[in-house]
PDB file of C-alpha atoms in Angstrom:
ATOM      1  CA  MET A   1     148.148 107.466 102.878  1.00 82.00           C
ATOM      2  CA  ASN A   2     145.376 108.339 104.435  1.00 90.00           C
ATOM      3  CA  THR A   3     143.434 106.727 106.882  1.00 92.00           C
ATOM      4  CA  ILE A   4     140.631 104.023 106.154  1.00 94.00           C
ATOM      5  CA  ASN A   5     138.278 102.810 109.616  1.00 91.00           C
ATOM      6  CA  VAL A   6     135.920 100.748 110.096  1.00 91.00           C
ATOM      7  CA  SER A   7     132.400 102.829 110.774  1.00 95.00           C
ATOM      8  CA  GLN A   8     129.532 100.603 110.275  1.00 94.00           C
ATOM      9  CA  CYS A   9     128.466  97.272 109.673  1.00 93.00           C
ATOM     10  CA  PHE A  10     125.294  95.609 109.274  1.00 93.00           C
ATOM     11  CA  ILE A  11     123.703  92.439 110.398  1.00 94.00           C
ATOM     12  CA  ALA A  12     120.147  91.711 109.318  1.00 92.00           C
ATOM     13  CA  VAL A  13     117.472  90.825 111.788  1.00 93.00           C
ATOM     14  CA  ASP A  14     113.591  89.791 111.716  1.00 90.00           C
ATOM     15  CA  ASP A  15     112.712  91.464 114.941  1.00 93.00           C
ATOM     16  CA  HIS A  16     114.406  94.295 116.221  1.00 94.00           C
ATOM     17  CA  ASP A  17     112.737  94.333 119.977  1.00 94.00           C
ATOM     18  CA  LYS A  18     114.651  90.718 120.627  1.00 94.00           C
ATOM     19  CA  ALA A  19     117.632  91.811 118.752  1.00 95.00           C
ATOM     20  CA  LEU A  20     117.380  94.922 121.232  1.00 95.00           C
ATOM     21  CA  ALA A  21     117.099  92.645 123.884  1.00 93.00           C
ATOM     22  CA  PHE A  22     120.274  90.723 122.910  1.00 95.00           C
ATOM     23  CA  TYR A  23     122.636  93.126 121.893  1.00 96.00           C
ATOM     24  CA  ARG A  24     121.913  95.816 124.520  1.00 95.00           C
ATOM     25  CA  ASP A  25     121.175  93.749 127.362  1.00 93.00           C
ATOM     26  CA  ALA A  26     123.075  90.556 126.857  1.00 92.00           C
ATOM     27  CA  LEU A  27     126.035  92.257 125.320  1.00 94.00           C
ATOM     28  CA  GLY A  28     126.394  95.179 126.798  1.00 93.00           C
ATOM     29  CA  LEU A  29     125.875  97.402 124.110  1.00 96.00           C
ATOM     30  CA  GLU A  30     124.628 100.861 123.515  1.00 97.00           C
ATOM     31  CA  VAL A  31     121.568 101.994 121.595  1.00 97.00           C
ATOM     32  CA  ARG A  32     122.477 104.922 119.289  1.00 97.00           C
ATOM     33  CA  LYS A  33     119.897 105.705 116.800  1.00 96.00           C
ATOM     34  CA  ASP A  34     116.522 103.895 116.506  1.00 95.00           C
ATOM     35  CA  VAL A  35     115.452 105.111 113.054  1.00 93.00           C
ATOM     36  CA  SER A  36     112.003 104.357 110.596  1.00 91.00           C
ATOM     37  CA  PHE A  37     112.195 104.920 107.123  1.00 83.00           C
ATOM     38  CA  GLU A  38     109.563 104.283 104.533  1.00 78.00           C
ATOM     39  CA  GLY A  39     107.955 101.296 106.632  1.00 80.00           C
ATOM     40  CA  MET A  40     111.713  99.891 107.872  1.00 84.00           C
ATOM     41  CA  ARG A  41     113.147  99.817 110.935  1.00 91.00           C
ATOM     42  CA  TRP A  42     116.983 100.456 111.624  1.00 92.00           C
ATOM     43  CA  VAL A  43     119.125 100.169 114.878  1.00 96.00           C
ATOM     44  CA  THR A  44     122.532 101.084 115.867  1.00 97.00           C
ATOM     45  CA  VAL A  45     124.465  99.748 118.612  1.00 97.00           C
ATOM     46  CA  GLY A  46     128.143  99.982 119.533  1.00 97.00           C
ATOM     47  CA  SER A  47     130.815  99.367 122.171  1.00 96.00           C
ATOM     48  CA  PRO A  48     131.032 102.307 124.777  1.00 95.00           C
ATOM     49  CA  THR A  49     134.714 101.909 124.145  1.00 94.00           C
ATOM     50  CA  GLN A  50     134.542 102.272 120.062  1.00 95.00           C
ATOM     51  CA  PRO A  51     132.021 105.391 119.861  1.00 95.00           C
ATOM     52  CA  ASP A  52     132.958 105.327 116.276  1.00 96.00           C
ATOM     53  CA  VAL A  53     132.203 102.007 115.429  1.00 96.00           C
ATOM     54  CA  GLU A  54     128.253 101.377 115.315  1.00 97.00           C
ATOM     55  CA  ILE A  55     126.388  97.830 113.797  1.00 96.00           C
ATOM     56  CA  VAL A  56     123.470  98.315 112.143  1.00 95.00           C
ATOM     57  CA  LEU A  57     120.667  95.982 113.068  1.00 95.00           C
ATOM     58  CA  GLU A  58     118.640  96.272 109.943  1.00 91.00           C
ATOM     59  CA  PRO A  59     115.841  94.069 108.051  1.00 88.00           C
ATOM     60  CA  PRO A  60     116.703  91.320 105.624  1.00 84.00           C
ATOM     61  CA  LEU A  61     117.556  92.663 102.222  1.00 81.00           C
ATOM     62  CA  ALA A  62     117.291  96.490 103.786  1.00 76.00           C
ATOM     63  CA  ASP A  63     116.425  98.020 100.126  1.00 78.00           C
ATOM     64  CA  PRO A  64     112.958  99.571  99.781  1.00 76.00           C
ATOM     65  CA  ASN A  65     113.466  98.450  95.562  1.00 83.00           C
ATOM     66  CA  ALA A  66     114.104  95.390  96.513  1.00 84.00           C
ATOM     67  CA  PRO A  67     112.107  93.048  94.880  1.00 88.00           C
ATOM     68  CA  ALA A  68     109.599  90.658  96.962  1.00 87.00           C
ATOM     69  CA  ALA A  69     110.861  87.273  95.931  1.00 91.00           C
ATOM     70  CA  ASP A  70     114.585  88.850  97.211  1.00 90.00           C
ATOM     71  CA  ARG A  71     113.201  89.683 100.295  1.00 85.00           C
ATOM     72  CA  GLN A  72     111.941  86.488 100.839  1.00 87.00           C
ATOM     73  CA  ALA A  73     114.722  84.553  99.991  1.00 89.00           C
ATOM     74  CA  ALA A  74     117.060  86.910 102.566  1.00 85.00           C
ATOM     75  CA  ALA A  75     114.108  86.390 105.323  1.00 84.00           C
ATOM     76  CA  GLU A  76     115.088  82.443 104.255  1.00 87.00           C
ATOM     77  CA  LEU A  77     118.813  82.667 104.530  1.00 87.00           C
ATOM     78  CA  LEU A  78     118.355  84.458 107.524  1.00 84.00           C
ATOM     79  CA  ALA A  79     116.061  81.511 109.163  1.00 82.00           C
ATOM     80  CA  LYS A  80     118.352  79.117 108.493  1.00 82.00           C
ATOM     81  CA  GLY A  81     121.017  80.800 110.186  1.00 78.00           C
ATOM     82  CA  MET A  82     123.180  80.979 106.908  1.00 78.00           C
ATOM     83  CA  LEU A  83     123.802  84.738 106.991  1.00 77.00           C
ATOM     84  CA  ARG A  84     127.097  85.468 109.082  1.00 75.00           C
ATOM     85  CA  GLY A  85     127.566  88.452 111.898  1.00 80.00           C
ATOM     86  CA  VAL A  86     129.895  89.802 113.503  1.00 90.00           C
ATOM     87  CA  ASN A  87     133.220  88.978 114.985  1.00 93.00           C
ATOM     88  CA  PHE A  88     133.815  91.003 118.706  1.00 95.00           C
ATOM     89  CA  ARG A  89     136.696  90.950 120.400  1.00 95.00           C
ATOM     90  CA  THR A  90     137.322  90.911 124.541  1.00 95.00           C
ATOM     91  CA  ASP A  91     139.712  90.950 126.811  1.00 94.00           C
ATOM     92  CA  ASP A  92     138.280  87.871 128.671  1.00 96.00           C
ATOM     93  CA  VAL A  93     136.180  85.341 126.216  1.00 96.00           C
ATOM     94  CA  ASP A  94     135.539  82.750 129.146  1.00 97.00           C
ATOM     95  CA  ALA A  95     133.631  85.629 131.234  1.00 96.00           C
ATOM     96  CA  THR A  96     131.970  86.743 128.068  1.00 96.00           C
ATOM     97  CA  PHE A  97     131.033  83.300 127.268  1.00 97.00           C
ATOM     98  CA  GLU A  98     129.243  83.151 130.768  1.00 97.00           C
ATOM     99  CA  ARG A  99     127.582  85.951 130.347  1.00 95.00           C
ATOM    100  CA  VAL A 100     125.943  85.950 127.354  1.00 95.00           C
ATOM    101  CA  ARG A 101     124.908  82.176 127.826  1.00 95.00           C
ATOM    102  CA  ALA A 102     123.673  83.380 131.347  1.00 95.00           C
ATOM    103  CA  ALA A 103     121.508  85.862 129.901  1.00 92.00           C
ATOM    104  CA  GLY A 104     119.987  83.424 127.551  1.00 90.00           C
ATOM    105  CA  GLY A 105     122.313  83.315 124.678  1.00 91.00           C
ATOM    106  CA  ASP A 106     122.220  80.343 121.927  1.00 93.00           C
ATOM    107  CA  VAL A 107     125.363  78.750 122.151  1.00 96.00           C
ATOM    108  CA  LEU A 108     127.240  77.059 119.246  1.00 94.00           C
ATOM    109  CA  GLN A 109     130.526  76.916 120.282  1.00 96.00           C
ATOM    110  CA  GLU A 110     132.012  77.003 124.123  1.00 98.00           C
ATOM    111  CA  PRO A 111     135.265  78.610 124.655  1.00 98.00           C
ATOM    112  CA  MET A 112     138.367  76.624 122.862  1.00 97.00           C
ATOM    113  CA  ASP A 113     141.693  77.513 121.571  1.00 97.00           C
ATOM    114  CA  GLN A 114     142.066  78.000 117.943  1.00 96.00           C
ATOM    115  CA  PRO A 115     144.945  77.134 115.838  1.00 95.00           C
ATOM    116  CA  TYR A 116     145.015  80.619 114.166  1.00 93.00           C
ATOM    117  CA  GLY A 117     145.802  81.570 117.615  1.00 94.00           C
ATOM    118  CA  VAL A 118     142.800  83.166 119.429  1.00 95.00           C
ATOM    119  CA  ARG A 119     140.564  81.489 122.333  1.00 97.00           C
ATOM    120  CA  ASP A 120     136.703  81.862 120.942  1.00 97.00           C
ATOM    121  CA  CYS A 121     133.319  81.328 121.281  1.00 97.00           C
ATOM    122  CA  ALA A 122     130.327  81.412 118.924  1.00 96.00           C
ATOM    123  CA  PHE A 123     126.629  82.119 119.682  1.00 94.00           C
ATOM    124  CA  ARG A 124     123.012  82.894 117.855  1.00 93.00           C
ATOM    125  CA  ASP A 125     121.850  86.134 117.964  1.00 93.00           C
ATOM    126  CA  PRO A 126     117.906  85.833 118.484  1.00 93.00           C
ATOM    127  CA  ALA A 127     117.646  86.129 114.559  1.00 92.00           C
ATOM    128  CA  GLY A 128     120.013  83.069 113.644  1.00 91.00           C
ATOM    129  CA  ASN A 129     122.833  85.106 113.135  1.00 92.00           C
ATOM    130  CA  MET A 130     126.615  83.359 114.048  1.00 92.00           C
ATOM    131  CA  LEU A 131     128.421  86.038 116.595  1.00 94.00           C
ATOM    132  CA  ARG A 132     132.064  84.850 117.216  1.00 95.00           C
ATOM    133  CA  PHE A 133     133.691  86.657 120.231  1.00 96.00           C
ATOM    134  CA  ASN A 134     137.659  85.472 120.117  1.00 96.00           C
ATOM    135  CA  GLN A 135     140.691  87.220 122.349  1.00 96.00           C
ATOM    136  CA  PRO A 136     144.276  86.945 121.306  1.00 92.00           C
ATOM    137  CA  ARG A 137     145.765  83.846 123.337  1.00 86.00           C
ATOM    138  CA  ARG A 138     148.834  85.366 125.408  1.00 74.00           C
TER     139      ARG A 138
END
C-alpha cells in the first residue's frame, strides 16, 4: 500500500497581516510563502519540525470564479466564527496556552482533560477561526 500524508490544510482569514502576527509571532510558525495571485493573497506557514506540512492562510472562499453572493456568505460565516480551524498537537499544552494567551490570543477554553484522552485548550485566531491545542494524556 502506498503512503498518504497530509501536506496542506487551509484556513480562511480576512486580514493576512493580522493572521501572520498570530500564526508567526504567537504560535511560532515559520512563514514559507507569501503569494499574490489575481487580486488574492495566500500565505503558507508551518512548524519548523514538520517541513512537509503547511497551513495555507487564504481569503474566505478563495476561488476567483466564485459568485459574489457566495463570497459574502463565506465572509459572514468567518465573521461569526463558524468556520473550523486546525487542531495542533503540542508536548506541553499548559505552556502553549500560557504563551499564546500572553501574546494576546483570544481564549475559548483553558487547558482541561478531555474524556477522549487528551488535555486541550482552544483559542480564536484574529479572523475568528477556532484553533485547538492538544497533548495526549500520559
